[in-house]
Coordinates of C-alpha atoms in Angstrom, one line a residue:
M1 CA -113.4 -224.6 144.1
D2 CA -109.9 -223.5 143.0
F3 CA -106.7 -223.7 145.0
L4 CA -104.0 -221.2 144.7
L5 CA -100.3 -221.2 145.8
Q6 CA -99.1 -218.0 147.4
P7 CA -95.5 -217.1 148.3
V8 CA -95.2 -216.3 152.0
N9 CA -93.4 -213.1 151.2
D10 CA -96.5 -211.9 149.3
I11 CA -98.9 -212.3 152.2
H12 CA -98.2 -208.9 153.7
F13 CA -99.0 -207.1 150.5
D14 CA -102.1 -209.2 149.5
T15 CA -105.1 -207.0 150.1
K16 CA -107.6 -209.5 148.6
M17 CA -106.8 -212.7 150.5
N18 CA -105.3 -211.1 153.7
N19 CA -107.2 -207.9 154.2
Y20 CA -109.0 -208.5 157.5
A21 CA -109.6 -205.1 159.1
G22 CA -107.2 -203.6 156.5
R23 CA -104.1 -205.2 158.1
S24 CA -102.3 -205.7 154.8
I25 CA -100.7 -202.9 152.8
S26 CA -100.8 -203.1 149.1
K27 CA -97.7 -202.4 147.0
G28 CA -99.7 -199.9 145.1
M29 CA -100.2 -197.9 148.3
I30 CA -96.4 -198.1 149.0
W31 CA -95.6 -196.8 145.5
T32 CA -98.1 -194.0 146.0
M33 CA -96.3 -192.9 149.2
I34 CA -93.0 -193.1 147.4
L35 CA -94.2 -191.0 144.5
V36 CA -95.7 -188.4 146.8
G37 CA -92.5 -188.4 148.8
I38 CA -90.5 -187.8 145.6
F39 CA -92.9 -185.0 144.6
I40 CA -92.4 -183.3 147.9
L41 CA -88.6 -183.7 147.6
I42 CA -88.7 -182.2 144.1
T43 CA -90.8 -179.3 145.4
A44 CA -88.2 -178.6 148.2
C45 CA -85.4 -178.8 145.6
V46 CA -87.3 -176.3 143.4
N47 CA -87.5 -174.0 146.4
F48 CA -83.8 -174.1 146.9
V49 CA -83.0 -173.6 143.2
N50 CA -85.4 -170.6 143.1
L51 CA -84.1 -168.9 146.2
A52 CA -80.5 -169.6 145.4
T53 CA -80.6 -168.3 141.9
A54 CA -82.7 -165.3 143.0
Q55 CA -80.2 -164.4 145.7
A56 CA -77.1 -165.1 143.5
L57 CA -76.7 -161.4 142.9
R58 CA -75.9 -160.9 146.6
R59 CA -72.8 -163.2 146.2
S60 CA -71.5 -161.6 143.0
R61 CA -68.9 -159.5 144.7
E62 CA -67.7 -162.5 146.8
V63 CA -67.4 -164.5 143.7
G64 CA -65.5 -161.7 141.9
V65 CA -63.0 -161.3 144.8
R66 CA -62.4 -165.1 144.8
K67 CA -61.8 -165.2 141.1
V68 CA -59.4 -162.2 141.2
L69 CA -57.5 -164.0 144.0
G70 CA -57.1 -167.0 141.8
S71 CA -60.1 -169.3 142.4
T72 CA -61.0 -171.5 139.5
R73 CA -64.6 -172.3 138.5
G74 CA -64.1 -175.9 139.7
Q75 CA -63.1 -174.6 143.2
L76 CA -66.2 -172.4 143.3
L77 CA -68.4 -175.3 142.2
R78 CA -66.9 -177.5 145.0
Q79 CA -67.5 -174.7 147.5
Y80 CA -71.1 -174.2 146.5
F81 CA -71.8 -178.0 146.4
S82 CA -70.2 -178.2 149.9
E83 CA -72.5 -175.6 151.2
T84 CA -75.5 -177.3 149.7
G85 CA -74.3 -180.6 151.0
I86 CA -74.0 -179.3 154.6
I87 CA -77.6 -177.8 154.4
T88 CA -78.9 -181.1 153.0
F89 CA -77.1 -183.1 155.7
L90 CA -78.5 -181.0 158.5
S91 CA -81.9 -181.3 157.0
V92 CA -81.6 -185.1 156.9
V93 CA -80.6 -185.2 160.5
L94 CA -83.5 -183.0 161.5
A95 CA -85.8 -185.2 159.3
L96 CA -84.6 -188.3 161.2
V97 CA -85.5 -186.7 164.5
V98 CA -88.9 -185.6 163.3
S99 CA -89.6 -188.9 161.7
Q100 CA -88.8 -190.7 165.0
L101 CA -91.2 -188.4 166.8
V102 CA -94.1 -188.7 164.3
L103 CA -93.6 -192.5 163.8
P104 CA -96.3 -193.5 166.4
Y105 CA -98.9 -191.3 164.6
V106 CA -97.9 -192.7 161.1
S107 CA -98.0 -196.2 162.5
N108 CA -101.5 -195.6 163.7
V109 CA -102.5 -194.3 160.3
L110 CA -100.9 -197.1 158.3
N111 CA -101.7 -199.8 160.9
I112 CA -98.1 -201.0 161.2
N113 CA -96.1 -202.1 164.2
S114 CA -93.3 -199.5 164.8
K115 CA -92.3 -200.5 168.4
G116 CA -88.5 -200.7 168.7
V117 CA -87.9 -199.2 165.3
M118 CA -84.9 -196.9 165.3
F119 CA -83.9 -195.2 162.1
F120 CA -80.4 -194.4 163.5
T121 CA -79.4 -198.0 163.7
D122 CA -81.0 -199.5 160.6
P123 CA -78.2 -200.0 158.0
I124 CA -80.7 -200.1 155.1
V125 CA -82.2 -196.8 156.1
L126 CA -78.8 -195.2 156.7
T127 CA -77.6 -196.3 153.3
F128 CA -80.8 -194.9 151.7
L129 CA -80.3 -191.6 153.5
A130 CA -76.7 -191.3 152.4
F131 CA -77.8 -191.8 148.8
L132 CA -80.7 -189.4 149.3
T133 CA -78.3 -186.7 150.7
V134 CA -76.0 -187.0 147.7
L135 CA -78.9 -187.0 145.2
T136 CA -80.6 -184.0 146.9
T137 CA -77.4 -182.1 147.0
I138 CA -76.9 -182.6 143.2
L139 CA -80.5 -181.8 142.3
A140 CA -80.7 -178.7 144.5
G141 CA -77.1 -177.4 144.1
F142 CA -76.1 -178.0 140.4
Y143 CA -77.9 -175.1 138.7
P144 CA -77.2 -172.5 141.4
A145 CA -73.6 -173.6 141.5
M146 CA -73.2 -173.2 137.8
V147 CA -74.9 -169.7 137.9
V148 CA -72.7 -168.4 140.8
S149 CA -69.5 -169.8 139.5
G150 CA -70.1 -168.4 136.1
F151 CA -70.1 -164.7 137.2
Q152 CA -67.6 -162.5 135.3
P153 CA -65.2 -161.1 138.0
I154 CA -65.0 -157.5 136.5
L155 CA -68.8 -157.1 136.4
A156 CA -69.2 -158.8 139.7
L157 CA -66.7 -156.4 141.5
K158 CA -68.4 -153.3 139.8
G159 CA -71.8 -154.5 141.1
K160 CA -73.1 -154.5 137.6
M161 CA -74.3 -158.1 137.6
K162 CA -78.0 -158.4 136.5
S163 CA -80.4 -160.6 138.5
G164 CA -80.3 -163.4 136.0
G165 CA -82.0 -161.9 133.0
N166 CA -84.9 -163.5 131.1
N167 CA -83.4 -167.0 131.2
Q168 CA -83.3 -167.2 135.0
A169 CA -86.6 -165.4 135.4
N170 CA -88.2 -167.9 133.0
L171 CA -86.5 -170.7 134.9
R172 CA -88.0 -169.4 138.2
R173 CA -91.4 -169.2 136.7
G174 CA -91.1 -172.7 135.3
L175 CA -90.1 -174.1 138.7
I176 CA -92.9 -172.3 140.4
V177 CA -95.3 -173.8 137.9
L178 CA -93.8 -177.3 138.6
Q179 CA -94.2 -176.7 142.3
F180 CA -97.8 -175.8 142.2
T181 CA -98.5 -178.5 139.6
I182 CA -97.3 -181.1 142.1
S183 CA -99.2 -179.4 144.9
Q184 CA -102.5 -179.3 143.0
V185 CA -102.2 -182.9 141.8
V186 CA -101.9 -184.1 145.4
L187 CA -104.7 -181.7 146.5
I188 CA -107.1 -182.7 143.8
G189 CA -106.4 -186.4 144.6
T190 CA -107.2 -185.6 148.3
V191 CA -110.5 -183.9 147.5
I192 CA -111.6 -186.8 145.2
A193 CA -110.5 -189.4 147.9
Y194 CA -112.5 -187.5 150.5
N195 CA -115.6 -187.5 148.2
Q196 CA -115.2 -191.3 147.7
M197 CA -114.9 -192.0 151.4
K198 CA -117.9 -189.8 152.1
Y199 CA -119.9 -191.7 149.4
F200 CA -119.0 -194.9 151.1
K201 CA -120.4 -193.7 154.4
T202 CA -123.6 -192.2 153.0
M203 CA -124.5 -194.6 150.2
D204 CA -127.7 -196.6 150.6
V205 CA -126.5 -200.2 150.9
G206 CA -130.0 -201.7 151.4
F207 CA -129.9 -202.1 155.1
E208 CA -129.4 -200.3 158.4
K209 CA -126.0 -200.4 160.1
D210 CA -126.3 -198.0 163.0
E211 CA -127.1 -199.0 166.6
I212 CA -126.6 -202.7 165.8
V213 CA -124.4 -204.9 168.0
N214 CA -123.1 -208.2 166.7
V215 CA -122.1 -211.1 169.0
A216 CA -120.5 -214.3 167.7
I217 CA -122.1 -217.5 168.9
P218 CA -119.3 -219.6 170.4
E219 CA -120.8 -223.1 170.0
P220 CA -123.5 -224.9 168.1
G221 CA -126.8 -225.6 170.0
F222 CA -130.0 -223.8 169.1
D223 CA -131.4 -224.2 172.6
K224 CA -128.8 -222.0 174.1
M225 CA -129.3 -219.4 171.4
E226 CA -133.0 -219.3 172.1
A227 CA -132.3 -219.1 175.8
L228 CA -130.1 -216.1 175.3
K229 CA -132.7 -214.4 173.2
A230 CA -135.3 -215.0 175.8
K231 CA -133.2 -213.4 178.5
L232 CA -132.7 -210.3 176.3
A233 CA -136.3 -210.1 175.1
S234 CA -137.4 -208.2 178.2
E235 CA -134.8 -205.5 177.8
S236 CA -136.4 -202.2 176.9
G237 CA -133.3 -200.9 175.2
I238 CA -133.4 -203.7 172.6
K239 CA -135.6 -203.2 169.6
S240 CA -135.2 -206.6 167.9
M241 CA -132.8 -209.5 167.6
T242 CA -131.9 -212.0 164.9
L243 CA -129.8 -215.2 164.6
S244 CA -127.9 -215.7 161.3
S245 CA -124.8 -217.0 159.7
F246 CA -123.6 -213.7 158.4
T247 CA -124.5 -210.0 158.6
P248 CA -125.9 -208.5 155.4
M249 CA -122.5 -207.2 154.3
S250 CA -119.7 -209.4 155.4
Q251 CA -116.1 -210.4 154.9
S252 CA -117.2 -214.0 155.2
N253 CA -119.6 -215.3 152.5
W254 CA -121.1 -218.6 151.5
Q255 CA -121.5 -218.9 147.7
T256 CA -123.0 -222.0 146.2
G257 CA -124.6 -223.3 143.0
F258 CA -128.3 -224.0 142.5
K259 CA -130.8 -225.6 140.2
F260 CA -133.9 -223.7 139.1
E261 CA -137.3 -225.2 138.3
N262 CA -136.8 -228.1 135.9
D263 CA -133.1 -227.7 135.5
T264 CA -131.0 -230.8 136.2
E265 CA -127.7 -229.0 136.0
F266 CA -126.3 -226.1 138.0
L267 CA -126.7 -222.8 136.5
K268 CA -123.6 -220.9 135.3
F269 CA -123.6 -218.4 138.1
E270 CA -123.6 -218.9 141.9
V271 CA -125.7 -217.2 144.6
V272 CA -124.5 -216.0 148.0
M273 CA -126.4 -217.5 150.9
R274 CA -127.7 -215.7 154.0
P275 CA -129.1 -218.3 156.4
A276 CA -131.1 -216.4 159.0
D277 CA -134.2 -216.5 161.2
T278 CA -137.4 -214.5 160.3
A279 CA -136.3 -211.4 162.3
Y280 CA -133.4 -210.8 160.0
V281 CA -135.2 -208.3 157.7
K282 CA -136.6 -206.3 160.6
T283 CA -133.4 -206.2 162.6
Y284 CA -131.3 -204.9 159.7
G285 CA -134.1 -202.6 158.4
M286 CA -134.4 -204.4 155.0
E287 CA -137.3 -204.1 152.7
M288 CA -139.5 -206.7 151.0
V289 CA -140.6 -205.7 147.5
A290 CA -142.7 -208.7 146.6
G291 CA -144.2 -211.8 148.3
R292 CA -143.7 -212.4 152.0
M293 CA -141.0 -213.5 154.5
Y294 CA -140.4 -217.2 154.9
L295 CA -142.0 -218.9 157.9
P296 CA -140.0 -220.0 160.9
A297 CA -138.3 -223.4 160.5
D298 CA -135.3 -225.4 161.7
T299 CA -134.1 -226.3 158.2
M300 CA -134.5 -224.9 154.7
R301 CA -138.2 -224.8 153.8
E302 CA -138.7 -221.6 151.8
Y303 CA -136.5 -219.0 150.1
V304 CA -136.4 -215.2 149.8
V305 CA -134.3 -213.9 147.0
N306 CA -133.0 -210.4 146.1
E307 CA -133.8 -208.3 143.0
A308 CA -130.4 -209.2 141.5
F309 CA -131.5 -212.8 141.5
V310 CA -134.7 -211.9 139.7
K311 CA -132.8 -210.0 137.1
A312 CA -130.3 -212.8 136.6
M313 CA -133.1 -215.2 135.9
G314 CA -134.3 -212.8 133.1
M315 CA -137.4 -211.6 134.8
K316 CA -138.4 -207.9 135.0
N317 CA -141.2 -208.1 137.6
P318 CA -140.3 -209.5 141.1
E319 CA -143.8 -211.0 141.3
E320 CA -143.0 -213.3 138.4
I321 CA -140.5 -215.4 140.5
I322 CA -142.9 -216.0 143.4
G323 CA -143.8 -219.6 143.5
K324 CA -140.9 -220.8 141.4
R325 CA -138.8 -223.6 142.9
M326 CA -135.1 -224.1 143.3
A327 CA -132.6 -226.4 144.9
I328 CA -129.5 -225.1 146.7
G329 CA -126.0 -226.7 146.8
G330 CA -125.9 -230.5 146.5
S331 CA -129.6 -231.0 147.1
D332 CA -132.0 -232.0 144.4
Y333 CA -135.0 -231.2 146.5
K334 CA -136.5 -228.0 145.1
L335 CA -138.2 -225.5 147.6
P336 CA -140.4 -222.6 146.8
I337 CA -139.4 -218.9 146.5
V338 CA -141.9 -217.0 148.6
G339 CA -140.5 -213.4 148.6
V340 CA -138.2 -210.9 147.0
I341 CA -136.1 -208.4 149.0
R342 CA -134.7 -205.1 147.9
N343 CA -131.1 -205.3 146.7
F344 CA -128.5 -205.0 149.4
N345 CA -124.7 -205.2 149.3
T346 CA -123.4 -208.5 150.5
Y347 CA -119.7 -207.6 149.8
S348 CA -117.9 -204.4 150.3
L349 CA -118.6 -201.6 147.8
H350 CA -115.6 -202.7 145.8
R351 CA -117.9 -205.3 144.3
E352 CA -121.3 -205.2 142.7
I353 CA -124.5 -206.7 144.1
I354 CA -124.8 -210.3 143.2
P355 CA -127.8 -212.8 143.4
C356 CA -128.6 -213.6 147.0
V357 CA -130.8 -216.2 148.8
L358 CA -132.1 -216.0 152.3
T359 CA -133.5 -219.1 154.1
T360 CA -133.7 -220.8 157.5
E361 CA -130.9 -223.1 158.6
K362 CA -130.5 -223.2 162.4
S363 CA -127.4 -225.4 162.3
N364 CA -125.6 -222.5 160.5
Y365 CA -126.4 -219.7 162.8
Y366 CA -123.2 -218.2 164.2
N367 CA -124.1 -214.6 164.8
L368 CA -126.5 -212.7 167.0
G369 CA -127.5 -209.3 165.7
I370 CA -129.0 -206.9 168.3
K371 CA -130.8 -203.7 167.2
L372 CA -130.7 -201.2 170.0
S373 CA -133.5 -198.7 170.5
K374 CA -133.0 -195.0 170.6
N375 CA -133.5 -194.9 174.3
A376 CA -130.9 -197.5 175.2
D377 CA -128.8 -196.4 178.1
S378 CA -125.1 -196.6 178.6
K379 CA -125.4 -199.8 180.7
Q380 CA -127.3 -201.8 178.0
L381 CA -124.1 -203.6 176.9
E382 CA -123.4 -204.6 180.5
R383 CA -126.8 -206.2 180.8
I384 CA -126.3 -208.0 177.4
E385 CA -122.9 -209.3 178.7
K386 CA -124.6 -210.5 182.0
A387 CA -127.1 -212.5 180.0
W388 CA -124.4 -213.8 177.7
S389 CA -122.2 -214.9 180.7
S390 CA -125.0 -216.8 182.3
T391 CA -125.7 -218.6 179.0
Y392 CA -122.1 -219.2 177.9
P393 CA -120.1 -219.1 181.1
D394 CA -117.0 -220.8 179.5
Y395 CA -116.6 -218.1 176.9
L396 CA -115.4 -214.5 176.8
F397 CA -118.0 -212.0 175.8
K398 CA -117.0 -210.1 172.6
Y399 CA -119.1 -207.8 170.6
T400 CA -118.7 -205.4 167.7
F401 CA -120.8 -202.4 166.5
Y402 CA -121.8 -203.2 162.9
D403 CA -121.1 -199.7 161.6
E404 CA -117.5 -200.0 162.9
T405 CA -117.1 -203.4 161.2
L406 CA -118.2 -201.9 157.9
N407 CA -115.8 -199.0 158.2
N408 CA -113.0 -201.5 158.5
F409 CA -113.8 -202.7 155.0
Y410 CA -112.4 -199.4 153.7
A411 CA -109.4 -199.2 156.0
K412 CA -107.0 -199.1 153.1
E413 CA -108.8 -196.2 151.5
E414 CA -109.0 -194.4 154.9
K415 CA -105.2 -194.8 155.3
L416 CA -104.6 -193.5 151.8
F417 CA -106.9 -190.5 152.4
S418 CA -105.2 -189.7 155.7
L419 CA -101.9 -189.9 154.0
F420 CA -102.9 -187.7 151.1
R421 CA -104.4 -185.1 153.5
I422 CA -101.2 -184.8 155.4
L423 CA -98.9 -184.8 152.3
A424 CA -101.1 -182.3 150.4
G425 CA -100.7 -179.9 153.3
I426 CA -97.0 -180.4 153.3
A427 CA -96.7 -179.9 149.5
I428 CA -98.7 -176.7 149.6
F429 CA -96.8 -175.4 152.6
I430 CA -93.4 -176.0 150.9
G431 CA -94.7 -174.4 147.6
C432 CA -95.9 -171.3 149.4
L433 CA -92.7 -171.1 151.4
G434 CA -90.8 -170.9 148.1
L435 CA -93.2 -168.5 146.6
Y436 CA -92.8 -166.3 149.7
G437 CA -89.1 -166.3 149.3
V438 CA -89.2 -165.4 145.6
V439 CA -91.6 -162.6 146.1
A440 CA -89.5 -161.3 149.0
F441 CA -86.5 -161.2 146.7
M442 CA -88.4 -159.5 143.9
V443 CA -89.7 -156.8 146.3
E444 CA -86.2 -156.2 147.5
S445 CA -84.7 -156.0 144.0
R446 CA -87.4 -153.7 142.7
T447 CA -87.4 -151.3 145.7
K448 CA -86.5 -148.3 143.5
E449 CA -89.1 -149.2 140.9
M450 CA -91.8 -149.3 143.6
G451 CA -90.7 -145.9 144.8
I452 CA -90.9 -144.4 141.4
R453 CA -94.3 -145.9 140.7
K454 CA -95.7 -144.6 144.0
A455 CA -94.1 -141.2 143.3
I456 CA -96.0 -140.9 140.0
G457 CA -99.3 -141.9 141.6
A458 CA -99.6 -145.7 141.8
T459 CA -101.9 -146.9 144.6
A460 CA -101.2 -149.7 147.0
F461 CA -103.7 -151.8 145.1
N462 CA -101.7 -151.2 141.9
I463 CA -98.5 -152.3 143.5
F464 CA -100.2 -155.4 145.0
G465 CA -101.7 -156.3 141.6
L466 CA -98.3 -155.8 139.9
F467 CA -96.9 -158.7 142.0
S468 CA -100.0 -160.8 142.2
V469 CA -101.1 -161.0 138.6
D470 CA -97.9 -162.7 137.4
F471 CA -98.0 -165.3 140.1
V472 CA -101.7 -166.0 139.7
K473 CA -101.1 -166.7 136.1
L474 CA -98.4 -169.2 137.0
V475 CA -100.9 -170.9 139.5
V476 CA -103.5 -171.1 136.7
I477 CA -101.0 -172.6 134.3
A478 CA -100.1 -175.2 137.0
L479 CA -103.8 -176.0 137.4
V480 CA -104.2 -176.6 133.7
I481 CA -101.3 -179.0 133.7
A482 CA -102.3 -180.7 137.0
S483 CA -105.9 -181.3 136.2
P484 CA -105.5 -184.0 133.5
V485 CA -102.7 -185.7 135.4
A486 CA -104.8 -185.8 138.6
W487 CA -107.9 -186.9 136.6
Y488 CA -106.1 -189.8 135.0
G489 CA -104.4 -190.9 138.3
M490 CA -107.7 -190.8 140.3
Q491 CA -109.6 -192.5 137.5
E492 CA -107.1 -195.4 137.8
W493 CA -107.6 -195.4 141.6
L494 CA -111.4 -195.4 141.3
K495 CA -111.3 -198.5 139.1
D496 CA -111.0 -200.6 142.2
F497 CA -114.6 -199.6 143.2
T498 CA -117.8 -200.8 141.6
Y499 CA -119.6 -197.9 143.2
K500 CA -117.7 -194.6 142.8
V501 CA -118.1 -190.9 142.6
D502 CA -118.0 -189.0 139.4
I503 CA -115.0 -186.6 139.0
N504 CA -116.8 -183.3 138.5
W505 CA -115.4 -180.1 137.1
W506 CA -116.1 -178.3 140.3
V507 CA -113.4 -180.3 142.0
F508 CA -110.8 -178.8 139.8
A509 CA -112.4 -175.3 140.1
L510 CA -112.5 -175.5 143.8
T511 CA -108.9 -176.7 144.1
G512 CA -107.8 -173.9 141.7
F513 CA -109.6 -171.2 143.7
A514 CA -108.2 -172.6 147.0
V515 CA -104.6 -172.6 145.7
I516 CA -105.0 -169.2 144.2
A517 CA -106.3 -167.8 147.5
I518 CA -103.4 -169.4 149.4
A519 CA -100.9 -168.0 146.8
L520 CA -102.4 -164.5 147.1
I521 CA -102.2 -164.7 150.9
T522 CA -98.6 -165.7 150.6
I523 CA -97.8 -163.0 148.1
S524 CA -99.7 -160.4 150.1
F525 CA -97.3 -160.4 153.1
Q526 CA -94.5 -159.0 150.9
S527 CA -96.4 -157.1 148.2
I528 CA -98.5 -155.2 150.7
R529 CA -95.3 -154.2 152.5
A530 CA -93.9 -153.0 149.2
A531 CA -97.1 -151.1 148.4
L532 CA -97.1 -149.3 151.8
M533 CA -93.5 -148.4 151.7
N534 CA -92.6 -144.7 151.8
P535 CA -91.5 -143.8 148.3
V536 CA -88.9 -141.3 149.6
K537 CA -87.2 -144.0 151.7
A538 CA -87.5 -146.4 148.8
L539 CA -85.7 -144.0 146.4
R540 CA -83.2 -142.9 149.1
S541 CA -82.2 -146.6 149.8
E542 CA -80.7 -146.7 146.3

């Protein structure tokens, strides 16, 4: 046994020693949220830069007049930064209000206590928001301010300013690629996290977990335990019952050393114990692969081991271990192994299956497992509680459904998945919002071109394809960049699990098709409008 010292400040972030029902939050998860938040902020800044540079032409005459009247470039820079700062400040205020409204939902997702939390009065939050406002203003406003303030007054007043040329066009394309790279990284991560959570819930763990109710035994005394079982035995809604120390997969586990056959020293590996009565295998739907179940007894008399134990002892056939003798813990008295049970997970799926030993030990039974039948009615729990109260009148009746208990083992992953699902939607929405704005500007700036194309025979589909192909290429480029980044990040995340899904190529293909479809829908609102525009009006508008 090893003892460890732990700083009190670390307890909240320790998911290994303090993760009952997923109450602790790992620093890794916090950093994940920070990174995704930064990604979304970058995406929003990219939107602003794209739209601001795309619409800079509209302000060319304004800038020309200001320069003719004596404005310096520094004054124009300050003006543009001020405008960006006001927009950012209003956005932060709106974000504060929205954050306060959605905090109860986020608190439920992250399992944190948010009662009494007010962002408006927290000096740390307010200081951070002030810094964030300044940083966002600089990130979003610097390049557009440089572009607008750099207009030549003569060309600006004559209306001969170009819409940015190749440099600005390439910048907009690059920023769109960056946006959709971020969106697809988050989306791919969400799909893989969903697959992993689905795998957790559908994987064969070696026992049944549905329709099982677990009740903790409040005090030692086998007579009362048997009395409770006798009262419940006549219930038609109960299929079987078992008394044990632990459920098959449990947060609490008893590991101990053992001596095998003629060994006088403990072997180099330990086994996990599962003291239980003879109904344990039936109640939890486990399977014997060799030998038989041990006979009823008050103390340890016989052992049943799992396949991992057989493998650890260097045997290939489970039948080979039947009849072998072993001593558990501090005892030197060796008892026979009479059966082998199919492997089952004793810990969460973060860990591999280890050697396990089942045996009888009435003094260590603390749990009653009740397997309900398919025809159990809604009042079955009330009847169980009534039998419980008559047996243990001094204790409060508490029960848990075993499948819900197991789901709590993966509360951290569920939180992360819920978070990714929300943030992926936000990232894609912001990306599409920016794409919509850029396409709208392009349609407006190419109105005459569209009119000429239609006049010489271009169809609506040709016009739609003209706008769509370029942007689809950008989304594909973003997918090529995002795929290895997402693959590496999710591979690191999956390292925490012994049992994990493979990251298949179809995840990236599916994500790519989904984002392309979303991008085409976004583009279609403006491009179809341009395609259906009357060419006469388009040409006359110039």
